[in-house]
Structures are given as structure tokens and as C-alpha cells.
XYZ file of C-alpha atoms in Angstrom:
620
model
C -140.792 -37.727 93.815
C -138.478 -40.082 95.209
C -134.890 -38.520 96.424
C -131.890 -38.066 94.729
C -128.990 -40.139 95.753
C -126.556 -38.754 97.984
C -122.985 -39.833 98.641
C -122.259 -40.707 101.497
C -120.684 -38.619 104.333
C -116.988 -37.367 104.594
C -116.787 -39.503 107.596
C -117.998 -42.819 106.404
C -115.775 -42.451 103.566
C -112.682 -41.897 105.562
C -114.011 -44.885 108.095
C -113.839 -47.101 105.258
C -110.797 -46.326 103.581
C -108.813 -46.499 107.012
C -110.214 -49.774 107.605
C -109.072 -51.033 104.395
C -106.217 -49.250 104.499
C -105.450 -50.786 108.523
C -106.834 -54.000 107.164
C -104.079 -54.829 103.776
C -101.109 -53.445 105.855
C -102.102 -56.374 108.564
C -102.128 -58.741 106.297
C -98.835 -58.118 104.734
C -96.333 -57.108 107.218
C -96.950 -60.768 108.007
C -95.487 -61.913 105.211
C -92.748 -59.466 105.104
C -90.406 -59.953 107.976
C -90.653 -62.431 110.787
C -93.564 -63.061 112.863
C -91.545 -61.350 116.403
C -90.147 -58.444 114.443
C -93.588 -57.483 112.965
C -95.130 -57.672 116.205
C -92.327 -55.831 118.344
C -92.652 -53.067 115.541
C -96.376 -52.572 115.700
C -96.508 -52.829 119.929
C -93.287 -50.404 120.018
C -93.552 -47.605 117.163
C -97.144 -47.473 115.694
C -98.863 -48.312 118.260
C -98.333 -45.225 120.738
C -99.406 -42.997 117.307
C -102.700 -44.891 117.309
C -103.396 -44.388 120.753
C -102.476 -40.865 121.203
C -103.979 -39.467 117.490
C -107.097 -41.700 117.822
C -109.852 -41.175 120.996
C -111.004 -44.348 122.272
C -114.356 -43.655 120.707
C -113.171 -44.399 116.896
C -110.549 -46.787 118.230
C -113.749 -49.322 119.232
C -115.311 -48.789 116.089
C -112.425 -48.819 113.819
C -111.787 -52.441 116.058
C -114.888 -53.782 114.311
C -115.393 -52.799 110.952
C -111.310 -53.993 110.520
C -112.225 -56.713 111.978
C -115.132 -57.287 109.891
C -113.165 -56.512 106.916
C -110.182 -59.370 107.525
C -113.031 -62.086 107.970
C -114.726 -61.091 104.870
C -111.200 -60.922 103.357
C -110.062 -64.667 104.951
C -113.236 -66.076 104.263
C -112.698 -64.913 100.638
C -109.686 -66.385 100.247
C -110.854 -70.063 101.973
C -109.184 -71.467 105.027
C -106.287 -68.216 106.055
C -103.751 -69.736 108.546
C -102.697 -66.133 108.936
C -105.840 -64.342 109.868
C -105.431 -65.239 113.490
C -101.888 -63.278 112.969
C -103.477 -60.397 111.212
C -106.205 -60.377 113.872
C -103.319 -59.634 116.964
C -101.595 -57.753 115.052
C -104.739 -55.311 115.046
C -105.502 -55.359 118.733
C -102.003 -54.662 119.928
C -102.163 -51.566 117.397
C -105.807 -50.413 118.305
C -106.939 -51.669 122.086
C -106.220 -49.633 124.842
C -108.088 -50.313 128.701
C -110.421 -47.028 128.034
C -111.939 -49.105 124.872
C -114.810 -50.710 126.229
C -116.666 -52.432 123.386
C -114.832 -55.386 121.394
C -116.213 -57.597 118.854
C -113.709 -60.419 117.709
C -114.351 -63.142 115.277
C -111.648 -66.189 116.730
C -109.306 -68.048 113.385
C -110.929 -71.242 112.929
C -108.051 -73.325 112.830
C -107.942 -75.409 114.848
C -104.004 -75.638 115.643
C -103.662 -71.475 115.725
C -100.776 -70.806 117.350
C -101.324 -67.105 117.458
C -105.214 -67.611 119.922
C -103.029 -67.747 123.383
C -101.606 -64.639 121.955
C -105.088 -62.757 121.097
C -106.497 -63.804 124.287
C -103.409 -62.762 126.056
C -103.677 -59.538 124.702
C -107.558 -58.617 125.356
C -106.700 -59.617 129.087
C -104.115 -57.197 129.051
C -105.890 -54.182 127.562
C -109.398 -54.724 128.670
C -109.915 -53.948 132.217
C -112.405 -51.423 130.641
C -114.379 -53.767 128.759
C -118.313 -53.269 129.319
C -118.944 -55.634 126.488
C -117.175 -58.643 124.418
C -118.064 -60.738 122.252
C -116.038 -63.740 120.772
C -116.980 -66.009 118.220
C -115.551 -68.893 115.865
C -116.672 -69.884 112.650
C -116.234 -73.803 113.880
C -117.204 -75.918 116.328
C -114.224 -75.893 118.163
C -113.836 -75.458 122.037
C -112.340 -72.629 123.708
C -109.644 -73.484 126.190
C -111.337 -72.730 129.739
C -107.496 -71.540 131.106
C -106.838 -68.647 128.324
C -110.843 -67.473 128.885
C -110.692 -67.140 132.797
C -107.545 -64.825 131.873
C -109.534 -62.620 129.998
C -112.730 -62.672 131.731
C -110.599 -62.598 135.329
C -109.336 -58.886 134.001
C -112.520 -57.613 132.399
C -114.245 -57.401 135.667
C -117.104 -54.566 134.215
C -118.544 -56.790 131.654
C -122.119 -56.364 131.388
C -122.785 -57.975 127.944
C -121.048 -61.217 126.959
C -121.564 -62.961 123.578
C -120.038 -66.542 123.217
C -121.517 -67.512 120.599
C -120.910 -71.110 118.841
C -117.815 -71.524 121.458
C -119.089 -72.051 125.271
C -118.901 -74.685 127.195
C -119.649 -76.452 130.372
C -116.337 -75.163 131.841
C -116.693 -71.696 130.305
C -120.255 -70.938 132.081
C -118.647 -71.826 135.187
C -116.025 -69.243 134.860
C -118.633 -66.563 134.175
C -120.466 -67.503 137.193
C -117.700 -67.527 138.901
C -115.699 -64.219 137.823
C -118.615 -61.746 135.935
C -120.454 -60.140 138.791
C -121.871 -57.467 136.688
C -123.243 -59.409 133.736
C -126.555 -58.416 132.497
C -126.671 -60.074 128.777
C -125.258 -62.990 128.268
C -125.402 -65.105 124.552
C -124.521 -68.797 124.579
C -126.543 -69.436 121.838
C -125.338 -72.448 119.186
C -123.499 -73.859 121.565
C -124.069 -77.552 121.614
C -121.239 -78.195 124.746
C -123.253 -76.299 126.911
C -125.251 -78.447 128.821
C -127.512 -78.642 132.500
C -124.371 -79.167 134.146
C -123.089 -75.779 132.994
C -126.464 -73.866 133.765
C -126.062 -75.034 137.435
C -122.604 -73.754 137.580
C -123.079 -70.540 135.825
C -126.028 -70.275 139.078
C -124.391 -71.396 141.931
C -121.214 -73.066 143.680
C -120.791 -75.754 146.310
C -118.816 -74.444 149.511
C -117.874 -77.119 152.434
C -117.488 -75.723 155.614
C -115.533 -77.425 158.476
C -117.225 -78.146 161.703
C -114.945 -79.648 163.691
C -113.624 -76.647 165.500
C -117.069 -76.357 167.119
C -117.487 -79.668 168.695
C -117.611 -79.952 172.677
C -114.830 -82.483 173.357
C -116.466 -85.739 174.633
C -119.788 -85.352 173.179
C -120.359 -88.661 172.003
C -123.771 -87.634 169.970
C -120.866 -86.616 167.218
C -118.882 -88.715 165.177
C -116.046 -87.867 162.191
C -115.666 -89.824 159.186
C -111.965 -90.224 158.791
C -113.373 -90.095 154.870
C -114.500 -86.620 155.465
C -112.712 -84.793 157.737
C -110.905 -82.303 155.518
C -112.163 -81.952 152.096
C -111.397 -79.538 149.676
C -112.583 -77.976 146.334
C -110.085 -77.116 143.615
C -110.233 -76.311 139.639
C -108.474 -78.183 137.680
C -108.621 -77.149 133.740
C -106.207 -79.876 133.034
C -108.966 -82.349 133.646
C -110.065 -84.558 130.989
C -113.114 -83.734 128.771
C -115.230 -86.881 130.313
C -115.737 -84.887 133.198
C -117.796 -82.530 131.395
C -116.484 -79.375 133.207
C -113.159 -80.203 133.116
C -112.185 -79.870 136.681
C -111.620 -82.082 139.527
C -114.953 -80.769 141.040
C -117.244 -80.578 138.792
C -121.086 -80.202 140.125
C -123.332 -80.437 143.294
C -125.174 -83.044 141.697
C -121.694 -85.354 141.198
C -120.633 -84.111 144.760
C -124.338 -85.477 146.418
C -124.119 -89.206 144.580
C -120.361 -89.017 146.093
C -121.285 -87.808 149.944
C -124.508 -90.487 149.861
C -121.845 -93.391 148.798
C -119.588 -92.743 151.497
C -122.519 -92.546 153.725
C -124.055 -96.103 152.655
C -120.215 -98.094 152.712
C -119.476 -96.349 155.958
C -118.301 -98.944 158.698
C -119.393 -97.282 161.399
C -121.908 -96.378 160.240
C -124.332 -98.621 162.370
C -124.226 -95.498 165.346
C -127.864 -93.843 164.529
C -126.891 -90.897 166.809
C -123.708 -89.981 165.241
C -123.477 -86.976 162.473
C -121.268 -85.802 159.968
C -119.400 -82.381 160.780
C -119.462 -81.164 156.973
C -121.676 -79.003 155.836
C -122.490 -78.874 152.176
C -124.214 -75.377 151.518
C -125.010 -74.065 147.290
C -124.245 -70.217 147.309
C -125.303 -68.304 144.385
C -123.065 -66.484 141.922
C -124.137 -62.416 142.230
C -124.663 -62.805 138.956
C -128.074 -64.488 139.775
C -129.443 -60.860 140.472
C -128.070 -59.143 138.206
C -128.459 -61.294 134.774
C -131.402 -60.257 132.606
C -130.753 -62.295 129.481
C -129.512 -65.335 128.618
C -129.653 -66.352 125.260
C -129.632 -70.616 124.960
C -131.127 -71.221 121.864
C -129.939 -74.102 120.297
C -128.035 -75.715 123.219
C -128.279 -79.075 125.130
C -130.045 -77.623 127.680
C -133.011 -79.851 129.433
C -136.118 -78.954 131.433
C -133.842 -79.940 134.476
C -131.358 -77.067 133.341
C -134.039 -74.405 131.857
C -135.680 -74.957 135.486
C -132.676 -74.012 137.356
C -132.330 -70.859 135.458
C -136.009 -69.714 136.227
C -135.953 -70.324 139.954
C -132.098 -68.977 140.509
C -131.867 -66.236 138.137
C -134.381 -63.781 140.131
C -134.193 -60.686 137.696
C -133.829 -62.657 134.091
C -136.499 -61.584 131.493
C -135.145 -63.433 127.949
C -134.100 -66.927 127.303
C -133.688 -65.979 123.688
C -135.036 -67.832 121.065
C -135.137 -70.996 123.598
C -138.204 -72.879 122.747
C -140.094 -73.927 125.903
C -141.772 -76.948 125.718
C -145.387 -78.032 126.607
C -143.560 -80.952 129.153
C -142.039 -78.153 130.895
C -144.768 -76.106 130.996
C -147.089 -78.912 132.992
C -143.958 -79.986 134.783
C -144.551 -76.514 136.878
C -146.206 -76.229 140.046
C -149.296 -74.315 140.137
C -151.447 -75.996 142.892
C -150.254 -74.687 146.133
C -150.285 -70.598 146.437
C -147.251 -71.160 148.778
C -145.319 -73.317 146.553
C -146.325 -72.000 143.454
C -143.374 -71.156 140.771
C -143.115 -67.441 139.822
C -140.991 -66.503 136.791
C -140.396 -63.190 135.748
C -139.742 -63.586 131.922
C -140.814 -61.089 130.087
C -140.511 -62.367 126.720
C -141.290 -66.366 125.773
C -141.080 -68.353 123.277
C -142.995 -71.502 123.202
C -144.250 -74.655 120.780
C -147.223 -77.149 121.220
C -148.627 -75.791 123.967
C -151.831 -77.743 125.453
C -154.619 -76.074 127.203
C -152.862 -77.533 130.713
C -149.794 -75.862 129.975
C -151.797 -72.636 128.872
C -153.317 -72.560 132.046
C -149.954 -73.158 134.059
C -148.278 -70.946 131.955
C -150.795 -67.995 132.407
C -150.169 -68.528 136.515
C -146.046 -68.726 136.131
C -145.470 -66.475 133.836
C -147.571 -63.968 134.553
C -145.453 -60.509 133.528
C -145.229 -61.848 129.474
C -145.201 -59.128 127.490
C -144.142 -60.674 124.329
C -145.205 -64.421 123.808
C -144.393 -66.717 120.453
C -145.854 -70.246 119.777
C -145.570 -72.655 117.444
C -148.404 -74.701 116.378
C -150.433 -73.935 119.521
C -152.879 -76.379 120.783
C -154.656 -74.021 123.438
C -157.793 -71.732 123.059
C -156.412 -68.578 121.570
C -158.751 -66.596 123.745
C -156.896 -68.075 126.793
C -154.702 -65.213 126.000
C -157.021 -62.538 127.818
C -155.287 -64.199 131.026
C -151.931 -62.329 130.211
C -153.360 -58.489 130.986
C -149.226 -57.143 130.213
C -149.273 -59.047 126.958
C -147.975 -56.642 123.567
C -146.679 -58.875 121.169
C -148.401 -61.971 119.868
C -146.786 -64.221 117.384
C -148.676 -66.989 116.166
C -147.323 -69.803 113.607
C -148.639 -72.728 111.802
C -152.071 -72.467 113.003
C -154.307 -74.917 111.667
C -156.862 -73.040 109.804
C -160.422 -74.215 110.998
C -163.737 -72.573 111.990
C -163.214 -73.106 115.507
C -159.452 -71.938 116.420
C -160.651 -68.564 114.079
C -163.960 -68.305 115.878
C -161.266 -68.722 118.999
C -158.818 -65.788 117.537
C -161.546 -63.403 116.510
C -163.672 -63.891 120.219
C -160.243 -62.487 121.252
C -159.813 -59.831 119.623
C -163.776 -58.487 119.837
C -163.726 -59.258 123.798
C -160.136 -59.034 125.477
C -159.955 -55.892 127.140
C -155.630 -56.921 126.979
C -156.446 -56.912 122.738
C -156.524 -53.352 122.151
C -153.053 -52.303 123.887
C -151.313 -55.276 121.711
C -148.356 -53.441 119.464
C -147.680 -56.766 117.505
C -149.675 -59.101 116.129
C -148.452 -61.765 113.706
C -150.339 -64.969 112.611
C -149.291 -67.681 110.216
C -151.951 -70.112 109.158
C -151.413 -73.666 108.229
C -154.211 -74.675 105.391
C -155.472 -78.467 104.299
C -157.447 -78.541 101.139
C -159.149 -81.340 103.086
C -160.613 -78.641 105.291
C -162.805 -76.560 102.709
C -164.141 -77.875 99.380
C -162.280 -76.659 95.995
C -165.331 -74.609 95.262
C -165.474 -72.510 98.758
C -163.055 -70.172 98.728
C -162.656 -68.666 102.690
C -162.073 -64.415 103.286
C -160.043 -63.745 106.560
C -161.496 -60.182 107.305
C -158.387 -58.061 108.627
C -160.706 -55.321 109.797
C -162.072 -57.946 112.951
C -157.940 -57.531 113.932
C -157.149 -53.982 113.306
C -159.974 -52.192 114.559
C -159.601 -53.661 118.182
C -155.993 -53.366 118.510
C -155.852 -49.295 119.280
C -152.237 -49.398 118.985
C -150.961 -51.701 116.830
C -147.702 -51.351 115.007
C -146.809 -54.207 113.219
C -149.124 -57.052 111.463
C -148.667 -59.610 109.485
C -150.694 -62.703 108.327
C -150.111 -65.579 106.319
C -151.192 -68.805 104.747
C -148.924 -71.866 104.566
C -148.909 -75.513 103.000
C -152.055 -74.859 100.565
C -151.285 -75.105 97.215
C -155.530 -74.751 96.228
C -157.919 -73.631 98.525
C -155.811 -70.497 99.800
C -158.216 -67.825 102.528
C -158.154 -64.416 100.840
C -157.218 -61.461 102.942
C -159.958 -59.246 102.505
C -161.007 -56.149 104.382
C -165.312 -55.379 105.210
C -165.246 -51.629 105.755
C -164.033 -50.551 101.800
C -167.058 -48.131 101.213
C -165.075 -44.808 101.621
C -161.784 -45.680 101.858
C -160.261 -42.633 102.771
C -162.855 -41.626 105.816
C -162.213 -44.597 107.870
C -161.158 -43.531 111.162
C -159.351 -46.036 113.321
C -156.834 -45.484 116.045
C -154.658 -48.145 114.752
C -154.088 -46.456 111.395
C -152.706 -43.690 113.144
C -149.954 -45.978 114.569
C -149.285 -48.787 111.996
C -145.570 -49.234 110.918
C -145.353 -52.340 108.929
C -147.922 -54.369 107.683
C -147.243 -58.119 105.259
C -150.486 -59.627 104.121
C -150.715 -63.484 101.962
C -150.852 -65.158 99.970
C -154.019 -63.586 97.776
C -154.929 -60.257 98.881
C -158.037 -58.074 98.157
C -157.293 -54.396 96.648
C -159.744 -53.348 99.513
C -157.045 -54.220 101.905
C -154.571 -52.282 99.984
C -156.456 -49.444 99.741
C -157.239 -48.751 103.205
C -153.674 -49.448 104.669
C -152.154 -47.338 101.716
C -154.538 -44.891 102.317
C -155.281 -44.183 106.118
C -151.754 -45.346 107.549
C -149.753 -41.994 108.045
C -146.662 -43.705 110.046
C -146.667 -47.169 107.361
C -142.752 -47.336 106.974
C -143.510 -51.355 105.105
C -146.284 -52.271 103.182
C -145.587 -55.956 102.214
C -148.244 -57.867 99.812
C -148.112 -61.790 98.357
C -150.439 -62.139 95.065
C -152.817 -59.477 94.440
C -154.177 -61.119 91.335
C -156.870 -57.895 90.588
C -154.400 -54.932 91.381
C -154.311 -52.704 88.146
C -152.771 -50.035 87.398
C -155.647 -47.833 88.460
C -156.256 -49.663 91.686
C -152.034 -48.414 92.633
C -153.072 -44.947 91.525
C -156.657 -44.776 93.458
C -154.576 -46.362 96.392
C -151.659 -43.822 96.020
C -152.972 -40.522 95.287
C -150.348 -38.240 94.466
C -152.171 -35.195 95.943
C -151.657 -36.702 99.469
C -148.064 -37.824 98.677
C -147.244 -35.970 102.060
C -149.532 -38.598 104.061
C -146.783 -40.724 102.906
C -143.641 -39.594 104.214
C -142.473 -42.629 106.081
C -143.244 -44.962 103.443
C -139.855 -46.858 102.972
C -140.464 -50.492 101.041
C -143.517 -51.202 98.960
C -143.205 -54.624 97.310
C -145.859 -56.520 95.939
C -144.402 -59.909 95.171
C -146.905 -61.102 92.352
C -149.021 -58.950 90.822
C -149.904 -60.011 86.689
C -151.823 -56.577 85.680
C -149.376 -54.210 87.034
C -147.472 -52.193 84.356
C -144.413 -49.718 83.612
C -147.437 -47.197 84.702
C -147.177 -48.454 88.512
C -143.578 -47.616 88.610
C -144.024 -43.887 87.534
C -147.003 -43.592 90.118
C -145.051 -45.306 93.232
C -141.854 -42.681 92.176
C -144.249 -39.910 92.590
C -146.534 -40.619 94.895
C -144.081 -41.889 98.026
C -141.459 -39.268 98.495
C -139.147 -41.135 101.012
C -139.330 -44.941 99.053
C -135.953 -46.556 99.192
C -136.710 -50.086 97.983
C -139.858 -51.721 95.216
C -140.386 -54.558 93.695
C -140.753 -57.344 92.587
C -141.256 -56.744 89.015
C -140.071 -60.173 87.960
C -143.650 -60.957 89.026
C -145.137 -57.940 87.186
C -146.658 -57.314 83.916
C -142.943 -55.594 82.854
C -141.246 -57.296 80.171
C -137.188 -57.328 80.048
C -137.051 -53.962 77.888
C -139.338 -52.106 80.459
C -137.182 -53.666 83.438
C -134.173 -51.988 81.738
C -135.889 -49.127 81.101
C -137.043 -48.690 84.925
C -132.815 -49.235 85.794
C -132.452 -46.585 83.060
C -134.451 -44.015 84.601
C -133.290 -44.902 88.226
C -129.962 -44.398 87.045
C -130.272 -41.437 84.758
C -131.765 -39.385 87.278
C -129.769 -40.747 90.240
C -132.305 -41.453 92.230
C -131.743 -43.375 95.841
C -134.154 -46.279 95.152
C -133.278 -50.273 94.969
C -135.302 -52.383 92.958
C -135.846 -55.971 95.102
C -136.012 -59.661 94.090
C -138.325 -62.300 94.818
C -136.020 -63.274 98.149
C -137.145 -60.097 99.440
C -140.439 -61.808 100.721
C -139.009 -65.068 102.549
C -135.777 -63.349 103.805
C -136.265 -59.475 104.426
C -135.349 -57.349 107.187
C -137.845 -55.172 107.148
C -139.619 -56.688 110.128
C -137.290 -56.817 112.529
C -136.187 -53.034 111.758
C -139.469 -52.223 113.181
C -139.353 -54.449 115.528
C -136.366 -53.977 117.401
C -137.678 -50.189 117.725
C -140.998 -51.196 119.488
């Protein structure tokens, strides 16, 4: 029987009202005395009560969820001029330098007169800082000046999440000032350009010969242009220069240095030579990055490539999509010269069998590779011996790319220590006649994958000819032994599914925690009950979210066998797709209600935007 609901914990119900409580009394001391009285009161007399009464521990996380709360509350209300306000006016009553986690959502407007303030005030109280994230609900730039204050005194950042606000300008001042930085989120920033990648990597440094010259050597000669340059930042630059400073890139610097060169005078002396020397030094954060998130940025190959040959230790771009231009652009001829990434995790679109083969050489330590519409054998994927996660999407369903996938699976050695396997087929009714209807036989997957946890498949842009997902071995359900049942966590199978395939995952999977199905057009309400027999209920302690999204022959019936046979379920559905008219719907609420029990009936969104996945995920 499904449990009882519980309220929640003393705790959680204090958290919340404190954070409400914290959250209104913001908000309206700003509109009851003036802005520098409210703030002198908070900083003078309630402040040293917070920070004595409260440990730094529930400090951070009462930071947050306040926080959280007075967005949800401004963005309630529309466009708040006086969140930014109510936003300070938190900080300087909860951060203290031994808080060292800080999530803050910027105010959006763009003429906030209270952002100097709220920068001002995380520079002063977080020297402890280990990780920070801003963010702004706009596209609205961040003014490089107030963010080298903060990140100048946060000097033990390890994780830094701009996202939606960095720049050119601001990469360089991480480069520049977070030693320490290990994860670093620039994602959705569309300022952030090559230009900022190769200052977030590196920085130019001139050095001064002169002093080292033997006095009549007349194999040397000084460029009066030259002699004594220097480098300075300059935030009051305009935005043309990209980076905003006087200085802004090697690149600029080398066009510069060749110029003088060609237009110099003198320059018809062959022997003579220029005492500067021009010398890129890498940030230390170059060794000690591991992620850097640049999905959806301006970032080119140029840029991407700089990143992969300076940052030595980086595993993660993100979401980045690498393209199949890249991926040729790479060198792979010369064992000397050959490029050597080590990303971990890649995520890539188009990819031809050239850039399969380069990437296979580069990239050799992938553990966790994504493609869109690949164009490569599938069973080039036996080259990546460290692979674990394979994600697959719009695959163009044919004979020979599934001959490809299943030769794969049967003979890659690399296939059975894969933990994730998702595939997402693309069908043309063009490609099989209306009368030949295909069967995708899961069982050629599962049972050479020894330790697979998650598993999806799908089939896309077919609105006729739709490949069943069927499974061979449905003899005895129950005495099918496979090491992959003993490991499975989430399975989602469409769009037409087989009840052998629900059987045997229902049946054999002790550890299933999702069990996600499209249309299963012959599921009765005997099939549920064969496939859920209450007498091994305790097989099915995990079991968290069944949902079947369609299934016409499913009755009231299937509801009272899921509530008894899965002890643990917290979420069903969808029965807008069932055979359960309105009066049964209300009288499944009824019962749910009556009896209090903690289960949530789902929608039909569940299936195009749940969570499930990456819950499982995230823990593999």
C-alpha cells in the first residue's frame, strides 16, 4: 500500500516561515522610513542578533530560500524597482565572511541605484566565499569595476556562476584575480566572446631589454616607438573595444607590434632587433579549472580551441555543442603534434565519420558523449574503451545505422560497462511501407549492457509507420536472469510499446525507481496486475513514478492494483489518457485524499518535461 502522507519536519516548517517572515519585513521597512535610516537600522541593531543567534550554516541557507522568496514575490508583482533594495537590505542583515555559499538573483532594472550597493556589500563580507553565483533576469551587462571588487576580495572561490551577465571584460577579471576556480558557468551569455576565452587563459607581459644591452653593439637597435611600453586596465574604456580596456588582447597587441614594424624608418638595417619581448603567461587558473560551462555563447572554434589546449585539467564545456568543422579542424596526423584533450564529458552534433575518427584520437578519456543527428558508424564507438554514457538523438531510422547500433552492442567489449544509454529515432514513412510495421527488440540493448542504469528510446517525426518497442525473451517473464535488471533505475520506452516489455522491466528490475511508457495500446487491466503482482510488492520498493501516458483499456481497476502493489509510489498517471471517465478521476482524488495518502496524480506534461531523468542521472 502506498504511504500515508506525512507533514513535513519541525525544521522545514520553521525554515519557511522565517523566510517569509525575513522576506515581508524587507520589503516594507522600505517603504516605511527613508532609504539611509532603514539601512543604518538593520547594519547597526538587528544585524549583530542575526549573526550571533544564527551559525553561519543556516545563515547561507536562510540567504537563498529569502532570496528565492523576494524574486518569486517581485516577479509576482511585475517589474519591482524596490527588490534590488529589499535584496541589500537582506545581505547586510544575514552575510557574515564565515558564510561561504551565496546565491543572488541581481534587480533587473536597468537604472538600480541600489547594485553598487549589493556588490559593495558581498565584497565586504565575503572573503570566505567558496562559491557565488550572480544572475539577472535581463540582458543587461555587469559593470566590470563593481565585479573586480567583489571577485578581488573573494579570493577562495572555487565555483563561479555568471550566468546571463558575463562579459568579455568580466572573464578577464576571473583570469586575472580567481586562482582557485574549479567550476565556472558563463552559460547564456551572448557578450562573451573568443576575445574573452583568451583572456580568461592567459595575459600579455612586455619585458624591457634594454638594461641588458652591451653599449656599442651595433647588431641592436631601439625603436624610439617601443622603448617603454606599458599595459594598463582601463574599465572606463568604451564598449567598441570589446574588453573595455586600453589593452585589450594579444591578438590586437600582434596586428599593432607588426604595423610599427612594416612603417618603421629605419627599418631598412636587417641586423638590427627589437629589445621587447612579448611573452603570453597563463592565468593559474589554467590548471586548476575543471568546468566551464559556455553553452549558448559567441564562442568560435578559434575560442573553443584555446580553451582545450590552455586549460590542461578541464573535463566539461557544458552543454557547448562541438561541431563536426571543429572536430576535422584537429590535428591527428603527426604523433608529436597531435592534440590531446582531456574532456571527459562531450557534447557534439553532425558528426562525420572524419571527425569520428579524429575525435576518437583527441578525445580519448570520454566518458560521457551526446550527439545530435550523427552521421558516423555507431559502432565507431568501440574506439572510446572509458565510454559510460551514450546519448543518441534524431537518428534516422534505417536498416543500416540499426544493423550499425545493434553490431555494437553484440560485439563492443566497451558495451557492457555502459551505465546510460539513450536513443531517439527520427522516422520517415517514406522509409517502410504503411503495411510493414518495424519491432525494435530492447532485449539486443539490455542484455549486453551488464550495468546499465538508465534507458530510454524513442521515435520522433512519424505520425504512421511508428517501430514498436518490443522485447524477444517474454516466455517466462519472471525467470529471466540478466545482470542489467539487477541495476536498472529508470527506464522511458515510445511511442507504442509491447506489454512484453512491460512485463519484464516491471517484473525483474529490483532497483527501477522510473518506469516511463508512451502508448501501450494492448495493456489491460490484467496485463498491470500479471506485471505487478502484489505478492512480490517488496521487489518493488524503489519504485517511485509509474506513468503510462496513453493507455485506452486501462480502468479504475489499475489504480487500486498500482496503490497496492508499489509500496514507495509517489507520482501516476496519466489518466487523462486512460479508460477513467471524469466521475472515476474524482473518485481516484477522493480516495487519495480520504485516506491521506502521499501520492500525486501527473498530467500529460509529465512525459515531454519531467525530471525524473535527470534525478537519476545526476546520481550516476
Amino acid at each position: 500500500m502506498v504511504r500515508h502522507r506525512q507533514p513535513p519536519s519541525l525544521y522545514s516548517l520553521t525554515h519557511a516561515w522565517v523566510c517569509s517572515f525575513l522576506g515581508d519585513r524587507v520589503v516594507n521597512t522600505g517603504y516605511d522610513s527613508p532609504a539611509q535610516q532603514t539601512l543604518a537600522t538593520v547594519r547597526g541593531k538587528l544585524r549583530p542578533f542575526f549573526i550571533e543567534q544564527l551559525p553561519a550554516s543556516v545563515r547561507t541557507s536562510l540567504l537563498e530560500d529569502t532570496a528565492n522568496f523576494l524574486l518569486a514575490k517581485s516577479l509576482a508583482t511585475g517589474v519591482d524597482c524596490d527588490y534590488g533594495k529589499s535584496v541589500l537590505h537582506l545581505l547586510y542583515l544575514l552575510l557574515s565572511p564565515d558564510v561561504r555559499r551565496l546565491k543572488v538573483t541581481l534587480c533587473c532594472y536597468y537604472g538600480c541605484r541600489d547594485l553598487e550597493s549589493v556588490l559593495q556589500c558581498i565584497k565586504k563580507n565575503g572573503s570566505s566565499l567558496e562559491h557565488l553565483e550572480l544572475s539577472r533576469s535581463s540582458l543587461l551587462r555587469m559593470d566590470p569595476l563593481r565585479f573586480r571588487n567583489v571577485l578581488s576580495s573573494a579570493s577562495r572561490l572555487t565555483s563561479l556562476v555568471v550566468r546571463n551577465i558575463c562579459s568579455d571584460a568580466m572573464l578577464k577579471l576571473i583570469g586575472a584575480h580567481c586562482s582557485m576556480l574549479q567550476y565556472l558557468v558563463v552559460a547564456n551569455s551572448k557578450q562573451v566572446t573568443d576575445i574573452g576565452v583568451e583572456s580568461l587563459c592567459c595575459q600579455v607581459t612586455i619585458l624591457d631589454k634594454r638594461d641588458e644591452i652591451e653599449e656599442g653593439d651595433e647588431s641592436i637597435k631601439i625603436l624610439p616607438q617601443l622603448a617603454r611600453m606599458t599595459v594598463q586596465e582601463d574599465f572606463s574604456g568604451s564598449d567598441s573595444l570589446g574588453l573595455g580596456c586600453a589593452f585589450p588582447t594579444w591578438r590586437s597587441f600582434r596586428s599593432s607590434l607588426q604595423n610599427c614594424l612594416k612603417n618603421n624608418p629605419g627599418s631598412g638595417n636587417h641586423g638590427a632587433a627589437v629589445l621587447v619581448e612579448v611573452k603570453q603567461v597563463l592565468h593559474p587558473i589554467c590548471s586548476s579549472l575543471r568546468h566551464v560551462d559556455i553553452t549558448d555563447t559567441s564562442i568560435t572554434n578559434v575560442g573553443l580551441q584555446q580553451l582545450c589546449r590552455k586549460m590542461h585539467s578541464l573535463t566539461s564545456l557544458g552543454e557547448y555543442s562541438i561541431s563536426d568543422s571543429f572536430l576535422r579542424s584537429l590535428c591527428v596526423v603527426s604523433s608529436m603534434k597531435m592534440d590531446k584533450f582531456p574532456l571527459v564529458t562531450l557534447h557534439s552534433r553532425k558528426v562525420s565519420y572524419t571527425g569520428m575518427y579524429n575525435l576518437v584520437h583527441v578525445f580519448a578519456n570520454i566518458r560521457s558523449l551526446t550527439c545530435w543527428e550523427p552521421m558516423f558508424d555507431i559502432a565507431d564507438l568501440a574506439y572510446l574503451p572509458q565510454l559510460k554514457h551514450i546519448t543518441l538523438i534524431r537518428i534516422r531510422y534505417s536498416d543500416s545505422m540499426l544493423s550499425s547500433i545493434i553490431h555494437y552492442f553484440e560485439n563492443c567489449r566497451g558495451a557492457k560497462n555502459l551505465e546510460k544509454v539513450c536513443l531517439e529515432f527520427i522516422v520517415h514513412e517514406q522509409s517502410f511501407p504503411m503495411v510493414y510495421v518495424p519491432e525494435f527488440d530492447v532485449s539486443k540493448i539490455v542484455h549486453n549492457c551488464d550495468k546499465l542504469k538508465v534507458f530510454t528510446i524513442e521515435f520522433k517525426d512519424s505520425l504512421q509507420a511508428t517501430p514498436s518497442v518490443g522485447y524477444s525473451s517474454y516466455n517466462i517473464p519472471r525467470q529471466i536472469s540478466r545482470p542489467c535488471f539487477q541495476s536498472l533505475c529508470h527506464v522511458q520506452f515510445g511511442q507504442m510499446v509491447q506489454n512484453s516489455v512491460i512485463s519484464v522491466v516491471l517484473q525483474n528490475c529490483p532497483q527501477l525507481i522510473n518506469f516511463h511508457a508512451n502508448n501501450c495500446p494492448a495493456l489491460h487491466d490484467l496485463d498491470l496486475a500479471a506485471s505487478l503482482p502484489i505478492q512480490h510488492s517488496s521487489s518493488r520498493l524503489r519504485l517511485q513514478c509509474l506513468y503510462v501516458y496513453e493507455a485506452p483499456h486501462l480502468t479504475i481497476e489499475s489504480f487500486n492494483i498500482i496503490l497496492e502493489a508499489c509500496p514507495n509510489l509517489k507520482q501516476f498517471g496519466n489518466l487523462s489518457r486512460w479508460a477513467v471517465n471524469c466521475e472515476g478521476i474524482q473518485q481516484i482524488v477522493r480516495t487519495i485524499r480520504n485516506n491521506n495518502l502521499e501520492v500525486e496524480i501527473l498530467c500529460g506534461s509529465h512525459w515531454f518535461q519531467s525530471t525524473c531523468a535527470k534525478a537519476v542521472s545526476s546520481s550516476i
